[in-house]
Coordinates of C-alpha atoms in Angstrom, one line a residue:
M110 CA 17.0 -10.8 1.7
T111 CA 14.8 -13.6 0.3
F112 CA 11.4 -14.3 1.8
D113 CA 9.5 -17.5 1.8
P114 CA 5.9 -16.4 1.0
E115 CA 4.5 -19.1 3.4
T116 CA 6.3 -17.5 6.3
L117 CA 5.5 -13.8 5.6
G118 CA 3.2 -12.4 8.2
Q119 CA 3.6 -15.5 10.4
S120 CA 6.7 -14.6 12.4
R121 CA 5.2 -12.3 15.0
N122 CA 4.9 -15.1 17.6
D123 CA 8.5 -16.3 16.9
L124 CA 9.7 -12.7 17.4
A125 CA 7.7 -12.3 20.5
E126 CA 9.2 -15.5 22.0
M127 CA 12.7 -14.5 21.1
L128 CA 12.4 -11.0 22.6
R129 CA 10.7 -12.4 25.7
D130 CA 13.5 -15.0 26.1
Q131 CA 16.2 -12.4 25.8
R132 CA 14.6 -10.2 28.5
R133 CA 14.3 -13.1 30.9
R134 CA 17.9 -14.2 30.2
A135 CA 19.0 -10.7 31.1
G136 CA 17.0 -10.9 34.4
K137 CA 15.0 -7.8 33.6
T138 CA 11.3 -6.9 34.0
Q139 CA 9.0 -5.5 31.4
T140 CA 8.8 -2.3 33.4
W141 CA 12.6 -1.9 33.4
L142 CA 12.8 -2.6 29.7
A143 CA 10.0 -0.2 28.9
R144 CA 11.7 2.6 30.9
R145 CA 15.0 2.0 29.1
C146 CA 13.3 2.1 25.7
A147 CA 11.0 5.0 26.3
M148 CA 8.0 2.7 25.8
S149 CA 5.0 1.9 28.0
Q150 CA 5.0 -1.4 29.9
T151 CA 1.8 -2.2 28.0
K152 CA 3.6 -1.9 24.7
V153 CA 6.4 -4.2 25.8
S154 CA 3.7 -6.7 27.1
N155 CA 1.9 -6.6 23.8
I156 CA 5.1 -7.2 21.8
E157 CA 6.1 -10.1 24.0
S158 CA 2.6 -11.7 23.7
G159 CA 2.6 -11.4 20.0
K160 CA -0.3 -8.9 20.0
L161 CA 1.8 -6.1 18.5
T162 CA 4.5 -6.3 15.8
P163 CA 7.4 -4.1 16.8
S164 CA 9.2 -1.9 14.3
L165 CA 12.8 -2.7 13.6
L166 CA 13.7 0.4 15.6
D167 CA 11.7 -1.0 18.6
V168 CA 13.6 -4.3 18.3
E169 CA 17.0 -2.5 18.0
M170 CA 16.3 -0.5 21.2
M171 CA 15.2 -3.5 23.1
L172 CA 18.2 -5.6 22.1
E173 CA 20.6 -2.8 22.8
A174 CA 19.1 -2.2 26.3
L175 CA 19.3 -6.0 27.0
G176 CA 22.9 -6.2 25.8
V177 CA 22.2 -9.0 23.4
R178 CA 25.2 -10.5 21.6
E179 CA 25.7 -9.3 18.0
S180 CA 25.3 -12.8 16.4
I181 CA 22.0 -13.4 18.3
A182 CA 20.8 -9.9 17.5
A183 CA 21.3 -10.5 13.8
Q184 CA 19.1 -13.6 14.0
I185 CA 16.4 -11.7 15.8
F186 CA 16.6 -8.8 13.3
S187 CA 16.0 -11.3 10.4
V188 CA 12.9 -12.6 12.1
A189 CA 11.7 -9.0 12.8
R190 CA 12.1 -8.0 9.2
T191 CA 10.0 -11.0 8.1
A192 CA 7.4 -10.2 10.8
N193 CA 7.1 -6.7 9.3
T194 CA 6.2 -8.1 5.9
E195 CA 2.9 -9.7 5.0
W196 CA 1.9 -11.6 1.8
Q197 CA -1.7 -11.6 0.6
D198 CA -2.3 -13.9 -2.3
H199 CA -5.2 -13.4 -4.7
W200 CA -6.5 -16.9 -4.2
S201 CA -6.9 -16.5 -0.4
S202 CA -8.6 -13.2 -0.9
R203 CA -11.1 -14.7 -3.4
R204 CA -11.8 -17.6 -1.1
R205 CA -12.6 -15.3 1.8
G206 CA -14.6 -13.0 -0.5
L207 CA -13.4 -9.9 -2.2
D208 CA -16.0 -7.9 -0.2
K209 CA -14.0 -8.8 2.9
K210 CA -10.9 -7.3 1.3
Q211 CA -12.9 -4.1 0.7
N212 CA -13.7 -3.9 4.4
E213 CA -10.0 -4.2 5.3
L214 CA -9.1 -1.4 2.8
S215 CA -11.9 0.8 4.2
R216 CA -10.5 0.3 7.8
L217 CA -7.0 1.1 6.5
E218 CA -8.2 4.2 4.8
S219 CA -10.0 5.3 7.9
A220 CA -6.9 5.0 10.0
S221 CA -4.6 6.8 7.5
T222 CA -4.3 10.5 6.6
E223 CA -1.9 10.8 3.7
F224 CA -2.1 8.5 0.7
R225 CA 0.2 8.1 -2.3
F226 CA -0.8 5.8 -5.2
F227 CA 1.5 4.9 -8.1
L228 CA -0.6 3.2 -10.7
L229 CA 1.5 1.5 -13.4
S230 CA -1.0 -0.5 -15.4
M231 CA -4.6 0.1 -14.2
I232 CA -6.8 2.6 -12.6
T233 CA -7.5 2.0 -8.9
G234 CA -11.0 1.5 -7.5
L235 CA -11.0 4.8 -5.7
L236 CA -10.9 6.5 -9.2
A237 CA -13.0 4.1 -11.2
T238 CA -16.4 4.3 -12.7
P239 CA -18.9 1.5 -11.9
D240 CA -18.3 0.0 -15.4
Y241 CA -14.5 0.0 -14.8
V242 CA -14.9 -1.6 -11.3
R243 CA -17.1 -4.3 -12.8
A244 CA -14.7 -5.0 -15.6
S245 CA -11.7 -5.1 -13.2
I246 CA -13.1 -8.1 -11.4
A247 CA -14.9 -9.8 -14.3
D248 CA -12.6 -12.8 -14.1
V249 CA -13.7 -13.6 -10.5
P250 CA -16.5 -16.2 -10.5
G251 CA -19.7 -15.7 -8.6
D252 CA -21.9 -12.7 -7.7
Q253 CA -19.6 -9.7 -7.0
S254 CA -22.3 -7.1 -6.5
K255 CA -21.3 -6.6 -2.8
T256 CA -17.7 -6.1 -3.8
I257 CA -18.6 -3.6 -6.5
A258 CA -20.9 -1.7 -4.1
K259 CA -18.2 -1.5 -1.4
K260 CA -15.6 -0.4 -3.9
L261 CA -17.8 2.5 -5.0
E262 CA -18.7 3.3 -1.4
R263 CA -15.1 3.6 -0.5
Q264 CA -14.7 6.5 -2.9
Q265 CA -16.4 8.8 -0.4
V266 CA -13.1 8.9 1.5
L267 CA -11.8 11.2 -1.3
Y268 CA -14.0 14.0 0.0
D269 CA -12.7 13.9 3.6
P270 CA -11.0 17.2 4.2
K271 CA -8.8 15.7 6.8
K272 CA -7.1 13.4 4.3
S273 CA -4.8 14.0 1.3
F274 CA -4.4 11.9 -1.8
T275 CA -1.8 12.0 -4.5
F276 CA -2.3 9.7 -7.5
V277 CA 0.3 9.3 -10.1
L278 CA -0.8 7.3 -13.2
T279 CA 1.2 6.3 -16.2
E280 CA -0.3 6.9 -19.6
Q281 CA -0.7 3.2 -20.1
A282 CA -2.7 2.9 -16.9
V283 CA -5.0 5.6 -18.0
R284 CA -5.4 4.4 -21.6
W285 CA -5.4 0.6 -21.2
P286 CA -8.7 -0.3 -23.0
L287 CA -10.3 -2.4 -20.3
L288 CA -13.7 -1.1 -21.5
P289 CA -15.3 -0.3 -24.9
P290 CA -14.3 3.2 -26.2
V291 CA -17.3 5.2 -25.0
A292 CA -17.0 3.7 -21.5
M293 CA -13.3 4.4 -21.5
A294 CA -14.0 8.0 -22.4
M295 CA -16.3 8.3 -19.4
Q296 CA -13.6 6.8 -17.2
L297 CA -11.2 9.5 -18.3
D298 CA -13.8 12.1 -17.7
R299 CA -14.1 10.7 -14.2
L300 CA -10.4 11.1 -13.6
A301 CA -10.6 14.8 -14.7
S302 CA -13.5 15.3 -12.3
V303 CA -11.7 13.7 -9.4
S304 CA -8.6 15.8 -10.0
R305 CA -10.7 18.9 -8.9
I306 CA -11.5 17.5 -5.5
P307 CA -9.7 19.7 -2.9
S308 CA -8.1 16.7 -1.1
V309 CA -6.9 15.1 -4.3
R310 CA -3.8 15.7 -6.4
L311 CA -3.9 13.6 -9.6
G312 CA -1.2 13.5 -12.2
V313 CA -0.4 11.5 -15.3
I314 CA 3.0 10.5 -16.7
P315 CA 2.8 10.8 -20.5
L316 CA 4.9 8.3 -22.6
S317 CA 6.4 11.2 -24.6
G318 CA 9.6 12.7 -23.6
Y319 CA 12.5 11.3 -21.6
L320 CA 11.9 9.1 -18.6
P321 CA 15.0 7.5 -17.1
E322 CA 13.1 5.7 -14.4
R323 CA 12.0 2.0 -14.7
P324 CA 8.9 1.3 -12.5
L325 CA 8.1 -2.3 -11.9
N326 CA 5.0 -2.4 -9.8
T327 CA 1.9 -0.6 -8.7
F328 CA 2.2 0.5 -5.1
T329 CA 0.5 2.6 -2.4
V330 CA 2.1 4.3 0.6
Y331 CA -0.1 5.0 3.6
D332 CA 1.3 7.8 5.7
R333 CA 4.8 6.8 6.5
K334 CA 3.8 3.5 8.1
L335 CA 2.9 1.0 5.4
A336 CA 3.6 0.3 1.7
T337 CA 1.6 -2.1 -0.3
V338 CA 3.1 -3.5 -3.5
E339 CA 1.0 -5.3 -6.1
T340 CA 2.3 -8.3 -8.0
G341 CA 0.6 -10.6 -10.5
T342 CA -0.5 -13.0 -7.9
G343 CA -1.0 -10.9 -4.8
A344 CA 0.3 -8.1 -2.7
L345 CA 3.2 -7.5 -0.3
L346 CA 2.5 -5.4 2.8
L347 CA 5.7 -3.7 4.0
R348 CA 5.9 -2.1 7.5
D349 CA 9.7 -1.9 7.8
R350 CA 10.6 1.8 7.9
R351 CA 13.4 1.3 5.4
D352 CA 11.0 -0.3 2.9
V353 CA 8.4 2.4 3.3
L354 CA 10.9 5.1 2.9
A355 CA 12.3 3.4 -0.2
Y356 CA 8.8 3.5 -1.8
L357 CA 8.3 7.0 -0.8
S358 CA 11.5 7.9 -2.5
D359 CA 10.4 6.0 -5.7
F360 CA 7.1 7.9 -5.6
E361 CA 8.8 11.2 -5.4
S362 CA 10.9 10.3 -8.4
Y363 CA 7.9 9.4 -10.5
E364 CA 6.0 12.4 -9.3
R365 CA 8.5 14.7 -10.9
Y366 CA 7.6 13.4 -14.4
A367 CA 3.8 13.7 -13.9
A368 CA 1.6 16.5 -15.3
F369 CA -0.9 17.9 -12.8
G370 CA -3.7 20.4 -12.8
D371 CA -4.8 21.9 -16.1
E372 CA -2.0 20.2 -17.9
C373 CA -3.2 16.8 -16.6
R374 CA -6.8 17.6 -17.6
E375 CA -5.7 18.6 -21.1
L376 CA -4.0 15.2 -21.6
L377 CA -7.1 13.4 -20.2
S378 CA -9.3 15.3 -22.5
E379 CA -7.1 14.5 -25.5
W380 CA -7.1 10.8 -24.7
S381 CA -10.9 10.9 -24.0
V382 CA -11.5 12.3 -27.5
F383 CA -9.3 9.5 -28.9
F384 CA -11.7 6.9 -27.4
T385 CA -14.8 8.8 -28.5
R386 CA -13.6 8.9 -32.1
Q387 CA -13.3 5.1 -32.1
R388 CA -17.1 4.6 -31.9

């Protein structure tokens, strides 16, 4: 299915109106529909008012309970899929202020328990040294001191024993020389240190050997509810269960090729020495 970026994340109200209309056409109350779908009446009300985006499973149950014709149901499903996808472009984030984006990520991390990061080309902020964080947003004009401080503050979530993190980084993500050699060596030492945190499982995929996979994007999966996919100009936020499960499956595939534990730290040490010798 092709999405128009201008409509992503803006279809919740359309979906709410369509579902509300179908219920009224069927002559049913919210209480009746809630009972048939094993939902609360409050949830149905929030869906119909646009306050809550229903999952595709929610929509399927509601349409089936209301006996909606197949042709109309297909149209509603199309809108529901769009409503479960959000586009966040870099320009809008920069206009609002990157520190606001850090607040959003902090809330998301607070609400989630299990995290899976696949890092194709760069090291994520949760793993970065202050120098790396600063370099990663060096192209953004203006004073970014608040953003840098909030990125570093977010790293405390790694020490929460109630959460679990799995990071899979490609060798090119680890070794891309975003910083001068000595600073890069310190960044690799930081990765090795983080890999010893009890709640963290950190692995790297070396370029040597045979790798029949073909990753295209950096992505993160939060629990089994949300997948965020990075592109060159923004990020897609996917809430459709099929999308999330697809990225979970991709993550598990890449994870099989990664080195963890002592083997990972040996590779990081080897690459750190490489940078140190470049002084």
